[in-house]
Tab-separated table of C-alpha atoms and ligand atoms in Angstrom:
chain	number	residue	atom	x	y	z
A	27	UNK	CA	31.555	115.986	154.206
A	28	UNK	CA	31.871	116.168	150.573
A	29	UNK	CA	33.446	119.366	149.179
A	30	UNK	CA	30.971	121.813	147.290
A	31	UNK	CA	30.399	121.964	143.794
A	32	UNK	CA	31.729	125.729	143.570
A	33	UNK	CA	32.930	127.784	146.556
A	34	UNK	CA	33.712	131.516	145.661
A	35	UNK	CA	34.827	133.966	149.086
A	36	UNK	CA	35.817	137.443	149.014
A	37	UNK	CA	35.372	137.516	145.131
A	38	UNK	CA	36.416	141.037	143.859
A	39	UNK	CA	36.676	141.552	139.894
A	40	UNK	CA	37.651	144.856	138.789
A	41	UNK	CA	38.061	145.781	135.071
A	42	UNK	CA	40.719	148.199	134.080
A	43	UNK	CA	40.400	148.818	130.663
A	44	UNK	CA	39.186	151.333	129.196
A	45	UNK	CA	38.035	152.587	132.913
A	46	UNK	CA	37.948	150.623	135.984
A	47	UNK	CA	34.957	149.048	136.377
A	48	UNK	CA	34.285	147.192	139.830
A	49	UNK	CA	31.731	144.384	138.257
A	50	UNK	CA	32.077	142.096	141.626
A	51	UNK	CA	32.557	143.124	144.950
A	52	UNK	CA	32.781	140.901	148.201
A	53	UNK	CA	31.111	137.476	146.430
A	54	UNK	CA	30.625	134.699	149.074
A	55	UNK	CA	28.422	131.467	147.204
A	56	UNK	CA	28.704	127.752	147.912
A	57	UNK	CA	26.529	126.048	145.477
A	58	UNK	CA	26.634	122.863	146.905
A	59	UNK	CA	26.499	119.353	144.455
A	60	UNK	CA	23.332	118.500	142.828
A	61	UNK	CA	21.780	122.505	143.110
A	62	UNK	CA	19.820	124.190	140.959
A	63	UNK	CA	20.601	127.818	141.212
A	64	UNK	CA	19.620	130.803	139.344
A	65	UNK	CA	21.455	133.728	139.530
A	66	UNK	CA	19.442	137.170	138.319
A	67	UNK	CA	19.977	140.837	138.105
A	68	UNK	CA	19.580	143.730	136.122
A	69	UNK	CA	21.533	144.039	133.065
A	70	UNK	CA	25.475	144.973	134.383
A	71	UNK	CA	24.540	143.531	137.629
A	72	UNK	CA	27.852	141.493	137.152
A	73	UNK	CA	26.191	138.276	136.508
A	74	UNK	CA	28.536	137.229	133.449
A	75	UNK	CA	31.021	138.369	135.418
A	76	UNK	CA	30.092	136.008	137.918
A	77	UNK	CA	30.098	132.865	135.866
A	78	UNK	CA	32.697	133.740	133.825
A	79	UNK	CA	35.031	133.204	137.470
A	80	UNK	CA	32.459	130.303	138.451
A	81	UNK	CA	33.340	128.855	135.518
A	82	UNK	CA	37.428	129.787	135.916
A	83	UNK	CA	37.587	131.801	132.131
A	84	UNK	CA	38.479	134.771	134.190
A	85	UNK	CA	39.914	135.071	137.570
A	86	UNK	CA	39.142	137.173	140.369
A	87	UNK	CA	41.296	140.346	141.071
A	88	UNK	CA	40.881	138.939	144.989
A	89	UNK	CA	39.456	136.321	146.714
A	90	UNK	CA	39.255	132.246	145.793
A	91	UNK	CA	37.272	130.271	143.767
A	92	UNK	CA	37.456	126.850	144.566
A	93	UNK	CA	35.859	123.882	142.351
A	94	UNK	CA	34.814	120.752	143.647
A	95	UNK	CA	37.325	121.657	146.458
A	96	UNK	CA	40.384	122.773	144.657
A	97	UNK	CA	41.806	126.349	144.884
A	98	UNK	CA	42.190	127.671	141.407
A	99	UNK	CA	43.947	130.746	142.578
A	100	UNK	CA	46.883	128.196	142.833
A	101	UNK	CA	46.743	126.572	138.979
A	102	UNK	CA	48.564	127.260	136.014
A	103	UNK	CA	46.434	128.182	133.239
A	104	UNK	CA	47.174	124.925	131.658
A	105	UNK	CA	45.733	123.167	135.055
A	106	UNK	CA	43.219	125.296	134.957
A	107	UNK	CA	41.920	124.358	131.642
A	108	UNK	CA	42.228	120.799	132.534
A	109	UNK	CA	39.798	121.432	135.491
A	110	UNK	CA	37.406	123.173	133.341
A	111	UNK	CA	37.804	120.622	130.344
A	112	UNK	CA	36.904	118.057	133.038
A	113	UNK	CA	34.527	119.246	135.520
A	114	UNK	CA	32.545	122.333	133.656
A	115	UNK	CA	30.481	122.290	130.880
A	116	UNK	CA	28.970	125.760	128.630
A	117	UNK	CA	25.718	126.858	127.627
A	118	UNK	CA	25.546	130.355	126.301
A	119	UNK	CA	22.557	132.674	124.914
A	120	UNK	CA	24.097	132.083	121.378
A	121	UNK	CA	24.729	128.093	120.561
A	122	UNK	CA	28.149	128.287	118.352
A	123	UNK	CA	27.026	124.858	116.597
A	124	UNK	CA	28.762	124.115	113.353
A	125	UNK	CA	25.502	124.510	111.075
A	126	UNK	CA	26.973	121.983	108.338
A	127	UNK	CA	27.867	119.238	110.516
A	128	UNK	CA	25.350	116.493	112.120
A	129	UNK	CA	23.379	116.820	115.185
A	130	UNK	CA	25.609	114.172	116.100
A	131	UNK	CA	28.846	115.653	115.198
A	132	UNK	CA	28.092	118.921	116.898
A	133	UNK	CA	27.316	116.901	120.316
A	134	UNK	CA	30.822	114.814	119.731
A	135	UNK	CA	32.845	117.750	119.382
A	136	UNK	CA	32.376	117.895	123.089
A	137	UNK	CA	34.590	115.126	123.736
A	138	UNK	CA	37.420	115.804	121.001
A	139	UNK	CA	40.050	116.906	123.612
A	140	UNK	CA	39.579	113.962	126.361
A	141	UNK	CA	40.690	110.982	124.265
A	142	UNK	CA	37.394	108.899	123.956
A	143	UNK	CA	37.962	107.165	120.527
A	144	UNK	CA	35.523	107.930	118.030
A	145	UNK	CA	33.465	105.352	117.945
A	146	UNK	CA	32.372	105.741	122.104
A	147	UNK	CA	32.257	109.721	121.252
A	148	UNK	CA	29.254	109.082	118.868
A	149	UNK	CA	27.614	106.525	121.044
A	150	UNK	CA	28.187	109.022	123.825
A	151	UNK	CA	26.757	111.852	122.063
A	152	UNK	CA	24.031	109.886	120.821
A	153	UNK	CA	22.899	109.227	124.912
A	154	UNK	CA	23.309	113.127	125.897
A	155	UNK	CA	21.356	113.798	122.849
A	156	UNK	CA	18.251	111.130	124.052
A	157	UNK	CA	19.027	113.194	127.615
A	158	UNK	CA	17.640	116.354	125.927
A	159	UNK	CA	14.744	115.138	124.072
A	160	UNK	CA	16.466	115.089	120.620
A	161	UNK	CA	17.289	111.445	119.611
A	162	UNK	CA	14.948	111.985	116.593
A	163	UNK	CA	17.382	115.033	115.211
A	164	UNK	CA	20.364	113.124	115.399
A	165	UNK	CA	20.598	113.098	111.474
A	166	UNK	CA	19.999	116.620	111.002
A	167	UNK	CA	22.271	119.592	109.822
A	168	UNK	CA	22.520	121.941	113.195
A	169	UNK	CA	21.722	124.709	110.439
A	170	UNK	CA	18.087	122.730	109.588
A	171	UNK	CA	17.034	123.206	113.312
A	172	UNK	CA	14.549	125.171	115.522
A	173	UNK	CA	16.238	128.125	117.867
A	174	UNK	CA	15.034	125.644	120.772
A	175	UNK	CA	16.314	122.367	118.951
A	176	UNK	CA	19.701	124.022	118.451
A	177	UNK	CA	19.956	125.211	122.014
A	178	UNK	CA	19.029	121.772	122.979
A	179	UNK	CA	21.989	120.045	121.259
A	180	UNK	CA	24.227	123.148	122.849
A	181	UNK	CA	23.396	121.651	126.460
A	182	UNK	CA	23.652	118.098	124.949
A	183	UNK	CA	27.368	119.103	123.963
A	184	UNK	CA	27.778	120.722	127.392
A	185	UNK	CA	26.952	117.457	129.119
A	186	UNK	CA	28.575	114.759	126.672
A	187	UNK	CA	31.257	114.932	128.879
A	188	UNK	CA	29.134	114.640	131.914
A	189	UNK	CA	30.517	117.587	133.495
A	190	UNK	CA	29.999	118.125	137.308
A	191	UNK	CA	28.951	121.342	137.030
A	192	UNK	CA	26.968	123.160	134.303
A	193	UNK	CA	27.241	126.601	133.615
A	194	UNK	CA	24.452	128.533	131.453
A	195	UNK	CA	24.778	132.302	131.023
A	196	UNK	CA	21.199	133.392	129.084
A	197	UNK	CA	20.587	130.456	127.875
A	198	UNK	CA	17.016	131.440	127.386
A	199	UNK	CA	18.143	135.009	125.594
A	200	UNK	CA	17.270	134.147	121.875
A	201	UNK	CA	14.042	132.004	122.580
A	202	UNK	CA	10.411	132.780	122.777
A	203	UNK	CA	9.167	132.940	125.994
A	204	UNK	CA	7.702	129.247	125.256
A	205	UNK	CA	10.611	127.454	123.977
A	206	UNK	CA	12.602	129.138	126.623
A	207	UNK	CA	10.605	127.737	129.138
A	208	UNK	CA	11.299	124.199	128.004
A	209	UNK	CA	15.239	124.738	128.106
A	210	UNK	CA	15.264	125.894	131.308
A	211	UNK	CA	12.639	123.076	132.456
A	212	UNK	CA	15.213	120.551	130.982
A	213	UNK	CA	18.438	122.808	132.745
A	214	UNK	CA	16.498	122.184	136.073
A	215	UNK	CA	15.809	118.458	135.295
A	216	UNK	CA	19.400	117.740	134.602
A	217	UNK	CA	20.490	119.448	138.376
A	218	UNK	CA	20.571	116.649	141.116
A	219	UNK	CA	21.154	112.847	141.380
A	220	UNK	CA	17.860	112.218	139.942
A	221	UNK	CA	18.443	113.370	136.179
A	222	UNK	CA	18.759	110.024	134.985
A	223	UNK	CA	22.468	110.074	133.870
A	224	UNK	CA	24.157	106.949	132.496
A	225	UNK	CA	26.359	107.824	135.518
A	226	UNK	CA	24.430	108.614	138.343
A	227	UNK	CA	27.934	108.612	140.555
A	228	UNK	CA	28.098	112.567	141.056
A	229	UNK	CA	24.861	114.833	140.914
A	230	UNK	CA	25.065	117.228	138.514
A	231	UNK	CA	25.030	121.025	139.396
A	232	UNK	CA	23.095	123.634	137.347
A	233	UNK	CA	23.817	127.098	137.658
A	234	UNK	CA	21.921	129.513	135.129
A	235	UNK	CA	22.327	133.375	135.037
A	236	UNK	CA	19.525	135.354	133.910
A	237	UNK	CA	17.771	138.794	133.616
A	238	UNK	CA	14.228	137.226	133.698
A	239	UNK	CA	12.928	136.635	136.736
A	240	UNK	CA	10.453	133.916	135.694
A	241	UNK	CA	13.133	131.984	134.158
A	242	UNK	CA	14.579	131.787	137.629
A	243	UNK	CA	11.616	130.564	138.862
A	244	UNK	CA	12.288	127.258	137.604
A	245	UNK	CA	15.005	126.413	139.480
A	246	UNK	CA	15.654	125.311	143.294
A	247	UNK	CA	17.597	128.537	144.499
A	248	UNK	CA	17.593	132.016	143.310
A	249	UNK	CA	20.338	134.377	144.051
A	250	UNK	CA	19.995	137.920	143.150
A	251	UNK	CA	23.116	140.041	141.866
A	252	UNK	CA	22.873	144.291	142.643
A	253	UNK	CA	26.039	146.320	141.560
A	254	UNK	CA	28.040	143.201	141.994
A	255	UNK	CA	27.103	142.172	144.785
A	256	UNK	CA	24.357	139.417	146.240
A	257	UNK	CA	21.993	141.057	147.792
A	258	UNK	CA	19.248	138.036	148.088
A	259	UNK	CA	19.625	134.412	148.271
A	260	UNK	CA	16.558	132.071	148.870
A	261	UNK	CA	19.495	129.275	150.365
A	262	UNK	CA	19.633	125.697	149.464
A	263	UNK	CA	16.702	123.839	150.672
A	264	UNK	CA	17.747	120.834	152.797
B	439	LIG	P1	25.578	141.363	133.381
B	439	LIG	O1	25.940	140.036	132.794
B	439	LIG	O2	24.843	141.258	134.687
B	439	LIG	O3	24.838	142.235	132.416
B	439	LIG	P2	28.456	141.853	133.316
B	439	LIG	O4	29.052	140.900	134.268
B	439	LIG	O5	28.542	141.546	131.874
B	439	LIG	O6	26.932	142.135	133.754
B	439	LIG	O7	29.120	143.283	133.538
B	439	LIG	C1	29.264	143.895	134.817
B	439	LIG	C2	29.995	145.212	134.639
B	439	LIG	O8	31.334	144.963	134.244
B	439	LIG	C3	29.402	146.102	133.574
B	439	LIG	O9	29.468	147.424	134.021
B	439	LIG	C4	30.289	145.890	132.366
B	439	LIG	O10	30.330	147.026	131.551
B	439	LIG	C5	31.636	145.593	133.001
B	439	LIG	N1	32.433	144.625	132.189
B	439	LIG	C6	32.093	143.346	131.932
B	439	LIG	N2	33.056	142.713	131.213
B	439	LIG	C7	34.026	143.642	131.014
B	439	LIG	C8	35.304	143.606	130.329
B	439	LIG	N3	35.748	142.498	129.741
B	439	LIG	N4	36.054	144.754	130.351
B	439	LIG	C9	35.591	145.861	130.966
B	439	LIG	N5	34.426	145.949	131.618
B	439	LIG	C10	33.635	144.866	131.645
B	440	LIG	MG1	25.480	139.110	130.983
């Protein structure tokens, strides 16, 4: 059996600072590889929380996270960052592009830190870019864009590096209800073996946090985050 795409068990996060907050509290979730999952919840719910440890920028206070099968209770930071750089990619409610730089340049960034010379990190970032619908933007200053065109070319810089797993917290939060819908249409399309990836090796897994429960609609599995803790989850269908 494979390992799962993101195993979390016993997850506990408590905040100290400026008063202890428990955000998370007894987190079990195996998102197996290729999912779709949408995690919801009211606003302080936890679900940041959440993929902040999915996504290893903040460890637990107890329990384990575990990515494709490795324990990251047991990394340096240092490993740890070279499991995220390597198996995780970011999409967040706001897109941090660099406005005066290329379409293009903005999606290469992605790929600065893993050695890919130049030359493959453009034709790279020109293929995540067709991936996302924007091929005809790749010109463009990210500052001359729509809110959905920009979020568009956030997710294509998420998956330049064809992450295994993709992370999106809100991705959806600073879109119309319209243009949100597309993103989170194209999130769901890029989940599974099927998304049409130059490297159709490993699925991709999609997990996207949000407060809007018809924005979870869209994808495979919902899980549903009370007080920091899951208290509904519609299961991976088999
Ligand atoms: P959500 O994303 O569902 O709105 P969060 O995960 O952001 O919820 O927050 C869960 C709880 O943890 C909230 O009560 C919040 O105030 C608290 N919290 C989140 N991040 C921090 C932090 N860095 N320091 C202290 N408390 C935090
Ligand atoms: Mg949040």
């Amino acid at each position: 059996m494979t390992a799962a795409a993101l195993e979390l068990s016993g997850v506990h996060k408590v905040y100290r600072h400026p008063v202890p907050v428990t955000a998370l509290t007894g987190v079990d979730l195996v998102v197996g590889a290729g999912e779709a999952v949408a995690v919801t919840g009211a606003s302080g719910a936890g679900k940041s929380t959440l993929l902040s440890i999915l996504g290893t920028l903040e460890r637990p206070t107890s329990g384990t996270v575990r990515v494709a099968g490795t324990d990251t209770s047991a990394l340096s930071d240092a490993r740890l960052s070279a499991v995220r750089s390597g198996s995780l990619g970011f999409v967040f409610q706001r897109f941090f592009l660099l406005e005066h730089l290329s379409v293009l340049d903005n999606v290469a960034t992605g790929l600065l830190y893993r050695g890919v010379p130049a030359a493959a990190r453009r034709e790279r970032a020109a293929e995540a870019l067709r991936q996302v619908g924007l091929t005809g933007r790749i010109g463009h200053r990210a500052g001359q864009l729509s809110g959905g065109e920009r979020q568009r070319v956030a997710i294509a810089r998420a998956i330049v590096g064809r992450p295994a797993v993709l992370l999106a917290d809100e991705p959806t939060g600073s879109l119309d209800s319209a243009t949100g819908a597309g993103i989170v249409d194209l999130l769901a399309a890029l989940a599974g073996p099927l998304s049409g990836r130059a490297d159709p090796g490993a699925p991709t897994t999609v997990v996207l946090i949000t407060h809007d429960t018809a924005v979870a609609a869209a994808m495979r599995r919902q899980v549903r985050l009370h007080d920091g803790r899951i208290v509904e989850d519609t299961g991976s269908p088999s």
